[in-house]
XYZ file of C-alpha atoms in Angstrom:
646
model
C 11.223 -47.689 28.805
C 8.341 -49.654 27.418
C 7.525 -48.443 23.899
C 3.766 -48.219 23.431
C 1.214 -46.953 20.959
C -1.263 -48.839 18.885
C -3.595 -47.529 16.207
C -7.007 -49.161 16.029
C -8.326 -50.045 12.612
C -11.192 -48.028 11.132
C -13.031 -48.342 7.817
C -12.522 -46.124 4.797
C -12.774 -46.439 1.021
C -9.420 -46.770 -0.610
C -8.615 -47.389 -4.231
C -5.595 -49.517 -4.850
C -2.353 -47.944 -3.825
C 0.870 -49.847 -3.638
C -0.272 -53.422 -3.015
C 0.792 -55.534 -0.044
C -0.074 -59.139 0.742
C -3.104 -60.005 -1.357
C -4.705 -56.633 -2.147
C -6.507 -56.462 -5.453
C -4.346 -55.070 -8.246
C -7.117 -54.966 -10.843
C -10.254 -52.810 -10.844
C -12.329 -52.043 -7.773
C -16.003 -51.312 -7.206
C -17.658 -48.885 -4.846
C -17.236 -49.918 -1.209
C -19.714 -52.281 0.422
C -18.593 -50.492 3.556
C -15.836 -48.083 4.526
C -14.717 -47.159 8.007
C -12.673 -43.953 8.306
C -12.982 -43.074 12.024
C -14.848 -39.830 11.262
C -13.746 -36.246 10.665
C -14.327 -32.717 11.931
C -15.897 -32.926 15.375
C -17.479 -36.364 14.846
C -15.146 -39.291 15.520
C -16.251 -42.897 14.857
C -15.343 -45.846 17.059
C -14.652 -49.436 15.927
C -15.808 -52.761 17.320
C -12.765 -54.076 19.185
C -11.622 -55.864 22.331
C -9.104 -53.090 23.047
C -9.818 -50.484 25.699
C -10.600 -46.975 24.450
C -8.735 -44.062 26.103
C -8.741 -40.340 25.360
C -4.980 -40.042 25.906
C -2.936 -39.201 22.842
C -0.455 -41.959 23.711
C -2.387 -45.115 24.779
C -0.870 -47.859 26.972
C -0.566 -51.583 26.140
C -3.938 -53.019 25.165
C -5.461 -49.581 24.611
C -6.453 -47.542 21.601
C -7.383 -43.961 20.864
C -9.030 -42.051 18.028
C -6.998 -38.963 17.126
C -6.217 -36.491 14.351
C -2.471 -36.453 15.094
C 0.089 -38.279 17.223
C 2.943 -36.154 18.563
C 5.624 -36.620 21.250
C 4.751 -40.098 22.486
C 7.123 -42.113 24.676
C 10.105 -39.829 24.533
C 9.663 -39.341 20.800
C 10.387 -42.991 20.092
C 7.281 -42.749 17.899
C 7.183 -40.778 14.695
C 5.044 -37.655 14.791
C 1.996 -38.390 12.640
C 0.507 -35.028 11.675
C -2.674 -36.171 9.907
C -4.742 -39.193 8.989
C -4.385 -41.130 5.731
C -6.739 -38.977 3.656
C -5.684 -35.666 5.251
C -9.277 -34.403 5.395
C -9.283 -33.170 9.001
C -10.114 -36.782 9.837
C -9.395 -39.215 12.628
C -7.289 -42.376 12.715
C -7.059 -45.285 15.150
C -3.965 -45.307 17.400
C -3.192 -48.861 18.642
C -0.816 -49.923 21.410
C -0.780 -53.741 21.105
C -1.949 -56.001 23.887
C 0.698 -58.176 25.552
C -1.301 -61.156 24.368
C -0.403 -62.151 20.805
C -2.952 -63.284 18.190
C -5.599 -61.032 19.625
C -8.475 -60.027 17.379
C -8.830 -56.247 17.360
C -11.296 -55.531 14.545
C -14.433 -57.319 13.363
C -17.382 -56.471 11.129
C -20.088 -58.416 9.309
C -20.998 -57.500 5.725
C -24.713 -57.734 6.455
C -27.267 -54.994 5.976
C -27.255 -52.753 9.034
C -29.499 -54.066 11.792
C -30.274 -57.310 9.969
C -28.663 -60.582 9.077
C -29.375 -60.073 5.369
C -26.403 -60.446 3.084
C -25.328 -57.680 0.675
C -22.785 -59.658 -1.348
C -23.134 -61.470 -4.650
C -22.229 -65.077 -5.259
C -19.236 -65.936 -7.386
C -17.832 -62.389 -7.014
C -14.362 -61.332 -5.911
C -14.056 -58.857 -3.006
C -11.150 -57.075 -1.344
C -10.798 -56.416 2.391
C -8.089 -53.798 3.100
C -6.817 -51.090 5.455
C -4.113 -48.411 5.487
C -1.579 -49.038 8.253
C 1.548 -47.168 9.433
C 4.099 -48.438 11.972
C 4.735 -45.507 14.352
C 8.014 -46.801 15.847
C 11.063 -44.961 14.563
C 13.302 -47.130 12.348
C 16.525 -46.263 14.249
C 15.371 -48.120 17.380
C 16.701 -51.636 18.055
C 14.824 -54.817 18.980
C 11.356 -53.353 18.789
C 8.486 -55.610 17.865
C 6.851 -55.010 14.498
C 3.078 -55.388 14.109
C 1.998 -58.572 12.280
C -1.528 -58.266 10.967
C -3.655 -61.103 9.605
C -6.749 -60.299 7.514
C -9.415 -63.005 7.997
C -12.721 -63.584 6.149
C -15.203 -66.086 7.582
C -18.773 -67.136 7.072
C -21.374 -65.851 9.464
C -20.969 -69.121 11.355
C -17.189 -68.712 11.691
C -15.860 -70.927 8.923
C -12.734 -69.399 7.424
C -13.162 -68.506 3.745
C -9.829 -66.695 3.262
C -6.970 -65.693 5.533
C -3.840 -63.730 4.682
C -0.493 -64.763 6.089
C 0.698 -62.541 8.952
C 1.762 -59.257 7.326
C 4.684 -57.569 9.049
C 4.319 -53.762 9.088
C 7.820 -52.283 8.666
C 9.139 -49.129 10.276
C 9.442 -46.069 8.087
C 11.241 -42.740 8.078
C 8.205 -41.180 6.393
C 5.569 -40.148 8.988
C 3.105 -39.890 6.096
C 4.099 -43.247 4.608
C 0.736 -44.976 4.846
C 0.545 -48.290 2.977
C -2.409 -50.391 1.942
C -2.612 -53.972 3.233
C -5.331 -56.588 2.803
C -6.659 -59.756 1.170
C -9.161 -60.604 -1.573
C -11.373 -63.677 -2.146
C -14.244 -64.975 -4.280
C -17.609 -65.737 -2.749
C -18.958 -69.256 -3.044
C -22.386 -70.235 -4.179
C -24.929 -69.366 -1.516
C -22.590 -66.956 0.320
C -23.894 -63.384 0.373
C -22.536 -62.215 3.762
C -19.212 -62.648 5.561
C -17.400 -61.452 8.646
C -14.075 -59.623 8.220
C -11.537 -59.564 11.009
C -8.036 -58.302 11.770
C -5.744 -60.089 14.197
C -2.463 -58.829 15.649
C -0.192 -61.870 15.674
C 2.631 -60.199 17.626
C 2.622 -59.304 21.340
C 2.965 -55.800 22.713
C 5.240 -54.561 25.467
C 8.093 -53.196 23.361
C 6.883 -51.873 20.083
C 4.021 -53.303 18.025
C 2.464 -49.859 17.888
C 0.701 -48.550 14.798
C -1.966 -46.283 13.361
C -4.768 -47.443 11.071
C -7.253 -45.704 8.790
C -9.646 -46.183 5.860
C -10.749 -49.821 6.313
C -12.709 -50.907 3.231
C -14.524 -53.890 1.742
C -15.345 -53.719 -1.959
C -15.749 -55.864 -5.052
C -12.792 -56.281 -7.383
C -11.568 -58.209 -10.377
C -7.939 -59.151 -10.955
C -7.914 -57.461 -14.354
C -7.958 -53.731 -14.973
C -10.972 -52.439 -16.903
C -9.563 -49.424 -18.760
C -11.519 -46.897 -20.803
C -10.303 -44.005 -22.912
C -11.289 -41.593 -25.623
C -11.185 -42.864 -29.175
C -8.707 -40.112 -29.994
C -6.654 -40.527 -26.825
C -6.432 -43.855 -25.038
C -4.663 -42.279 -22.049
C -7.974 -41.092 -20.626
C -6.658 -37.571 -20.030
C -9.507 -35.064 -19.441
C -10.967 -33.274 -22.452
C -11.583 -29.558 -22.307
C -14.187 -27.715 -24.375
C -15.411 -24.157 -24.265
C -19.157 -23.778 -23.855
C -19.515 -21.641 -26.989
C -18.289 -24.316 -29.439
C -19.537 -27.753 -30.542
C -17.863 -30.929 -29.330
C -18.336 -34.673 -29.756
C -16.478 -37.399 -27.850
C -16.432 -41.205 -28.094
C -15.303 -43.230 -25.089
C -14.281 -46.824 -25.742
C -14.022 -49.787 -23.388
C -13.229 -53.502 -23.649
C -15.409 -55.310 -21.051
C -13.837 -58.527 -19.745
C -15.232 -61.799 -21.060
C -18.106 -63.233 -19.027
C -19.083 -59.873 -17.521
C -22.093 -57.677 -18.135
C -21.472 -53.910 -18.332
C -23.258 -50.577 -17.949
C -22.110 -46.981 -18.564
C -22.394 -44.396 -15.785
C -22.096 -40.639 -15.691
C -21.459 -38.171 -12.876
C -22.238 -34.508 -13.568
C -20.564 -31.936 -11.321
C -20.061 -34.493 -8.554
C -23.791 -35.082 -8.080
C -23.254 -38.857 -8.015
C -22.920 -41.737 -10.447
C -26.027 -42.816 -12.353
C -26.525 -45.509 -15.002
C -27.135 -44.431 -18.596
C -28.679 -46.454 -21.404
C -25.906 -47.130 -23.875
C -25.609 -50.875 -24.615
C -22.414 -50.672 -26.692
C -18.808 -50.538 -25.440
C -18.398 -47.250 -27.331
C -20.130 -44.296 -25.651
C -20.620 -41.124 -27.704
C -21.461 -37.826 -26.053
C -22.143 -34.581 -27.916
C -21.910 -31.134 -26.410
C -23.290 -28.491 -28.770
C -22.475 -24.813 -28.310
C -24.414 -23.480 -25.344
C -24.080 -26.635 -23.246
C -24.064 -26.040 -19.513
C -20.611 -25.588 -18.071
C -19.512 -28.353 -15.738
C -17.485 -31.508 -15.230
C -18.968 -34.550 -16.974
C -17.430 -37.867 -15.838
C -17.974 -41.314 -17.344
C -17.009 -44.830 -16.311
C -17.903 -48.421 -17.133
C -19.369 -50.752 -14.494
C -18.943 -54.528 -14.931
C -20.203 -57.533 -12.980
C -20.429 -61.267 -13.442
C -23.253 -62.148 -15.773
C -26.550 -61.801 -13.943
C -25.143 -59.631 -11.083
C -25.032 -56.225 -12.811
C -28.209 -54.909 -11.163
C -26.674 -55.240 -7.685
C -24.369 -52.288 -6.902
C -22.270 -54.289 -4.429
C -21.343 -56.673 -7.204
C -20.010 -54.123 -9.654
C -16.455 -53.198 -10.415
C -15.734 -49.923 -12.196
C -13.216 -48.752 -14.706
C -11.233 -45.610 -14.379
C -13.279 -42.451 -14.900
C -12.709 -40.048 -17.785
C -13.744 -36.403 -17.687
C -15.070 -33.899 -20.191
C -14.791 -30.388 -18.855
C -17.216 -27.925 -20.421
C -15.642 -24.623 -19.487
C -17.669 -21.468 -19.174
C -16.932 -18.636 -21.537
C -15.897 -15.451 -19.703
C -18.730 -12.954 -19.354
C -16.942 -9.715 -18.514
C -18.761 -6.428 -18.112
C -19.107 -4.417 -21.306
C -16.495 -1.713 -21.789
C -17.797 1.823 -21.982
C -16.585 4.215 -24.697
C -13.755 6.461 -23.630
C -13.132 10.052 -24.619
C -9.716 11.549 -23.966
C -7.862 14.663 -24.984
C -4.941 14.635 -27.347
C -1.714 14.188 -25.380
C -3.407 12.554 -22.392
C -2.681 9.055 -21.053
C -5.254 6.502 -22.238
C -5.870 3.543 -19.921
C -7.961 0.604 -21.131
C -8.787 -2.113 -18.615
C -10.795 -5.336 -18.775
C -11.700 -7.911 -16.133
C -13.214 -11.367 -15.866
C -10.306 -13.342 -17.307
C -6.865 -14.603 -16.424
C -5.142 -13.316 -19.569
C -6.016 -10.666 -22.130
C -5.145 -9.769 -25.719
C -5.613 -6.165 -26.838
C -5.616 -4.788 -30.385
C -6.482 -1.355 -31.737
C -5.465 1.538 -33.997
C -1.668 1.851 -34.093
C -1.498 -0.554 -31.134
C 0.653 -3.672 -31.610
C -1.094 -6.744 -30.118
C -0.340 -6.859 -26.400
C -1.225 -8.989 -23.390
C -0.808 -6.032 -21.066
C -3.863 -5.323 -18.912
C -4.579 -2.576 -18.255
C -3.206 -1.099 -21.490
C -1.562 2.273 -20.912
C -0.961 4.505 -23.960
C 0.885 7.728 -23.025
C 0.644 10.936 -25.063
C -2.268 9.697 -27.139
C -2.695 11.206 -30.588
C -5.546 11.512 -33.066
C -4.177 8.431 -34.838
C -5.026 6.384 -31.746
C -8.749 7.094 -32.016
C -11.034 4.298 -33.150
C -12.283 0.843 -32.218
C -10.265 -1.362 -29.842
C -10.885 -5.027 -29.008
C -9.865 -7.144 -26.054
C -9.986 -10.912 -25.931
C -10.765 -11.948 -22.355
C -9.348 -15.442 -21.824
C -10.198 -17.747 -18.920
C -7.794 -20.152 -17.209
C -9.278 -22.928 -19.384
C -8.498 -20.997 -22.566
C -12.084 -19.947 -23.331
C -12.482 -16.399 -24.549
C -14.870 -13.536 -25.188
C -14.065 -10.526 -27.358
C -15.227 -7.079 -26.242
C -15.112 -3.860 -28.287
C -14.469 -0.392 -26.916
C -14.527 2.888 -28.819
C -11.908 5.526 -28.066
C -12.566 9.139 -29.071
C -9.649 11.578 -29.079
C -10.466 15.300 -28.927
C -7.953 17.850 -30.145
C -6.371 20.160 -27.639
C -6.854 23.895 -28.182
C -3.859 25.721 -29.647
C -2.939 28.797 -27.646
C -0.211 31.433 -27.823
C 0.713 33.919 -25.116
C 2.338 37.322 -25.521
C 2.959 40.499 -23.591
C 3.138 44.159 -24.529
C 6.466 44.437 -22.712
C 8.721 41.624 -21.711
C 10.468 43.815 -19.144
C 8.854 46.394 -16.863
C 10.041 48.613 -14.098
C 8.983 47.490 -10.661
C 5.517 48.838 -9.969
C 4.737 49.299 -13.647
C 2.217 47.256 -15.630
C 1.978 45.477 -18.955
C -0.827 43.679 -20.701
C -0.796 39.921 -21.249
C -2.606 38.429 -24.232
C -3.704 34.823 -24.875
C -4.856 33.895 -28.374
C -6.825 30.702 -29.127
C -9.482 30.076 -31.754
C -11.301 27.330 -29.787
C -10.947 28.532 -26.214
C -14.027 28.584 -23.980
C -12.269 29.810 -20.866
C -8.933 31.155 -19.707
C -6.962 30.751 -16.534
C -3.705 32.593 -15.834
C -1.336 31.445 -13.097
C -0.016 32.728 -10.818
C -2.833 35.162 -10.229
C -0.667 37.469 -8.101
C -0.295 40.850 -9.748
C -3.009 40.239 -12.363
C -6.033 42.465 -12.836
C -8.187 39.401 -13.670
C -6.721 35.871 -14.067
C -9.832 34.574 -15.862
C -9.748 36.705 -19.009
C -7.679 36.526 -22.182
C -5.833 39.839 -21.714
C -5.260 40.747 -18.054
C -2.996 43.584 -16.937
C 0.037 42.292 -15.067
C 1.869 44.263 -12.384
C 4.439 41.789 -11.092
C 6.788 42.626 -8.252
C 9.410 40.025 -9.204
C 10.424 38.167 -12.343
C 7.405 35.988 -13.153
C 6.528 33.229 -15.611
C 2.814 33.455 -16.343
C 1.049 30.365 -17.708
C -2.323 30.545 -19.362
C -4.508 27.428 -19.591
C -7.352 27.524 -22.068
C -10.201 25.007 -22.123
C -12.284 24.234 -25.192
C -15.883 23.022 -25.424
C -14.786 19.355 -25.126
C -12.950 20.046 -21.877
C -9.498 19.683 -23.437
C -6.830 22.048 -22.243
C -3.916 23.813 -23.893
C -1.229 25.911 -22.261
C 1.234 28.631 -23.184
C 3.529 30.808 -21.146
C 5.211 34.184 -21.118
C 8.035 35.582 -18.994
C 8.012 39.082 -17.498
C 11.286 40.530 -16.251
C 10.863 43.070 -13.441
C 13.594 45.706 -13.480
C 14.501 47.085 -10.066
C 13.906 50.780 -9.242
C 16.628 53.052 -7.943
C 16.617 53.709 -4.213
C 17.774 56.887 -2.487
C 18.380 57.637 1.192
C 19.715 61.082 2.106
C 20.282 60.034 5.702
C 19.145 61.640 8.934
C 18.731 65.398 9.460
C 21.764 67.358 10.718
C 22.326 70.249 13.152
C 25.362 72.583 13.077
C 26.337 76.049 14.152
C 27.156 78.697 11.678
C 30.691 78.203 10.515
C 30.661 74.427 11.119
C 30.588 71.624 8.489
C 28.808 68.300 8.505
C 29.153 65.075 6.443
C 25.958 63.989 4.680
C 25.297 60.215 4.878
C 23.608 59.416 1.570
C 23.011 55.901 0.226
C 21.850 54.537 -3.136
C 20.401 51.088 -3.938
C 18.499 49.073 -6.499
C 19.324 50.011 -10.052
C 21.859 52.827 -9.718
C 23.108 54.786 -12.715
C 24.336 58.065 -11.184
C 23.445 60.340 -8.297
C 23.812 63.974 -7.263
C 22.893 66.471 -4.523
C 21.076 69.769 -4.865
C 21.560 72.533 -4.155
C 25.202 71.991 -4.953
C 26.283 75.183 -3.141
C 28.133 74.713 0.130
C 28.895 71.050 -0.802
C 32.456 69.951 -1.422
C 31.334 67.297 -4.011
C 27.655 67.190 -5.063
C 28.294 63.885 -6.940
C 29.490 62.023 -3.866
C 27.086 60.067 -1.673
C 28.785 61.566 1.389
C 29.732 65.150 0.575
C 30.895 67.650 3.220
C 28.252 70.366 3.714
C 29.127 73.860 5.042
C 25.896 75.885 4.837
C 25.512 79.272 6.508
C 21.754 78.998 6.813
C 19.159 76.261 7.243
C 19.011 74.209 4.088
C 17.308 71.088 2.658
C 19.515 68.949 0.428
C 17.949 66.541 -2.107
C 19.731 63.342 -3.160
C 18.669 62.236 -6.654
C 19.527 58.692 -7.840
C 19.021 57.929 -11.518
C 18.259 54.340 -12.689
C 20.745 52.374 -14.757
C 17.862 50.667 -16.627
C 15.679 53.650 -17.457
C 13.324 53.030 -14.568
C 12.714 56.632 -13.406
C 14.651 58.131 -10.516
C 14.510 58.213 -6.742
C 14.948 61.194 -4.416
C 15.455 61.660 -0.710
C 15.942 64.832 1.375
C 17.897 65.760 4.436
C 17.456 68.981 6.435
C 20.485 70.736 7.906
C 19.723 73.170 10.709
C 22.336 75.980 10.929
C 22.301 77.804 14.198
C 23.757 81.295 14.233
C 26.973 81.692 16.129
C 26.501 83.245 19.572
C 29.129 85.931 20.404
C 29.141 86.849 24.094
C 31.136 89.979 25.159
C 32.677 89.733 28.625
C 32.091 93.374 29.730
C 29.900 96.443 29.255
C 29.588 99.860 30.998
C 25.982 100.850 31.749
C 26.841 104.522 32.645
C 24.574 106.202 30.133
C 27.446 107.688 28.152
C 25.970 106.154 25.019
C 28.923 103.819 24.629
C 28.595 100.123 25.458
C 25.693 100.809 27.818
C 23.962 97.449 27.041
C 25.185 93.819 27.138
C 24.691 92.926 23.484
C 24.940 89.175 22.721
C 25.318 88.807 19.005
C 22.716 86.494 17.291
C 20.991 85.462 20.526
C 17.818 87.099 19.313
C 17.664 84.463 16.551
C 16.874 81.883 19.220
C 13.366 82.924 20.301
C 13.060 80.058 22.772
C 16.424 80.616 24.374
C 16.780 81.482 28.070
C 19.444 83.718 29.630
C 20.082 83.795 33.396
C 22.594 86.094 35.156
C 23.761 85.515 38.757
C 25.792 87.523 41.256
C 28.655 86.190 43.323
C 26.181 84.800 45.819
C 24.243 82.862 43.228
C 21.314 85.225 43.308
C 19.642 85.641 39.922
C 19.821 89.283 38.934
C 18.520 88.975 35.338
C 16.426 86.591 33.212
C 15.330 86.854 29.608
C 13.534 84.550 27.159
C 14.416 85.234 23.563
C 16.628 88.219 24.536
C 14.551 90.738 22.681
C 15.821 93.500 25.077
C 19.512 93.370 26.094
C 20.481 93.608 29.804
C 21.288 97.115 31.042
C 23.126 96.118 34.253
C 20.114 96.697 36.501
C 18.043 94.560 38.796
C 14.412 95.484 39.167
C 15.233 99.027 37.854
C 18.148 99.536 40.261
C 21.770 99.753 39.165
C 23.911 96.827 40.154
C 27.342 97.567 41.477
C 30.472 97.193 39.429
C 31.600 93.602 39.535
C 31.749 90.195 37.925
C 28.498 88.401 37.188
C 27.913 84.858 35.907
C 25.595 83.798 33.058
C 23.964 80.617 31.709
C 22.511 80.537 28.163
C 20.209 77.693 27.175
C 19.439 77.891 23.443
C 16.710 75.230 23.805
C 17.906 73.418 20.655
C 19.515 70.416 22.197
C 22.963 71.954 22.300
C 25.017 72.362 25.447
C 24.375 75.368 27.642
C 26.745 78.305 27.326
C 28.308 79.452 30.616
C 30.667 82.283 31.462
C 31.144 85.638 33.194
C 30.578 89.264 32.345
C 32.150 92.340 33.978
C 29.868 95.294 34.756
C 31.866 98.534 34.770
C 30.499 101.812 36.083
């Protein structure tokens, strides 16, 4: 596969990097021109004989202007992610023409649109560019670019020409290198033409990217400057609230005129009137914050007034750093025992001091359980990243908490009983008891408490400064006895029934009354054998002196029904009526008598008048009759027979 990709050369200012060929290794001036192929959304295009294409990977004899080069020719090219300066800029991508020694960049150093020269006579200039071979170094037999930098007069006479410079492969896709040539103008020469020629053919390799083409004055020697106290030229830093004075010294080269320049906050370099090689600058307290840069410009005698003839020293900086101006801290008032938090802003670091506070860089400062000894004046030093500082005061007031005690008339009460709570505090403005359940009024000093369960009551008192104090008291609730005599009972006279009593809660002892007809009145389940209706009362006494509990059970005792099985209604005064013993005690009872055929011959409710053996006033014949007695008390009906004898 043919390996192709060529980067076209564009102009850009470049201070000396690692030097190749004949680049100037001394001091450089501001560019006469710089070509950087544009940035953002505005590319710039060079003057060249190569064909421009929009493709990322141009063919032989073509060039493109791109911000990155990725994935060309089966990845035989390195991936170039950004241009030389990395400023979202463009670079020229060149795929060499098959014809060797082809000129691919040309520019005259004349004023734009005219043929007027902008150079000075007898002045040295550098013509350079940053170039990067895009072919990967592991590929074999690929052609390397060979670039010649040529400087001619406007009529084409060669003034200076570099030897062909071979651009090596590199494993570093960001390994841009500076290449170029420098020369000295002759008398009468104030404009030249600069060119670049690719001496190698294309076809297999000879692909490169180019950026930041520049033409600028230079001198072979370095023109260093430095502070009188520090020749290294390292920046000086001063806070705006202090005085400072700085002397910058330079040694201009022999045969050169010089002028000092300053650049404030990047606004641009301007000449300043200081005719000596030692420049003194004073910055009294209150000077405007900013970056103040200084450099020395030199030019051959008589050429200093022309900017394109000057060469400049390194620049030194004096940084006047602003003093932090944080917001004032407001006084703080806290209650004794609270957490105090002090916080400042507007700096990168902080130093706090205060009463009983060891110096600390913590911010915010958190002081738990603050005491009266912590009241007073605190200070914080707010320090910027440049080390400039401002000290702020803040007053902390600590109010005492109210002292409160809590008590109760009784620490233990029977369930349902009450006791009075009392809070005592000399400085209290208000009271608040919690929980409020069972309290007559939770917002007074001495509420009446009627708790249903064991309760811890807490009273919070607040003084006039809003500080709070608390105290607590425990109330034990003693359980009451519980009594349950069970459900009512029904028996017939002569029967017995077991009472089903139960006791709960606080139980000391228990008993039944009346005790008569009970086998054990001190048992919860005594056997009762009453002869008449009776109400029994179960009394349970508390084990903790909390009153007693009672419960009653009613036992209904029905009289025993005695039914004779014969009577003789013959008016002899003996056994003339059918007397049923105790039936009259059941006033709601019903008695029915039937003959052999099931015909009812007698009915009575309450049995207030015994049966005389008649039916509707007529005697019934001797015989057996059948009866049914319903006592109407929920008991089973009584059934049987009776013999009527005449």
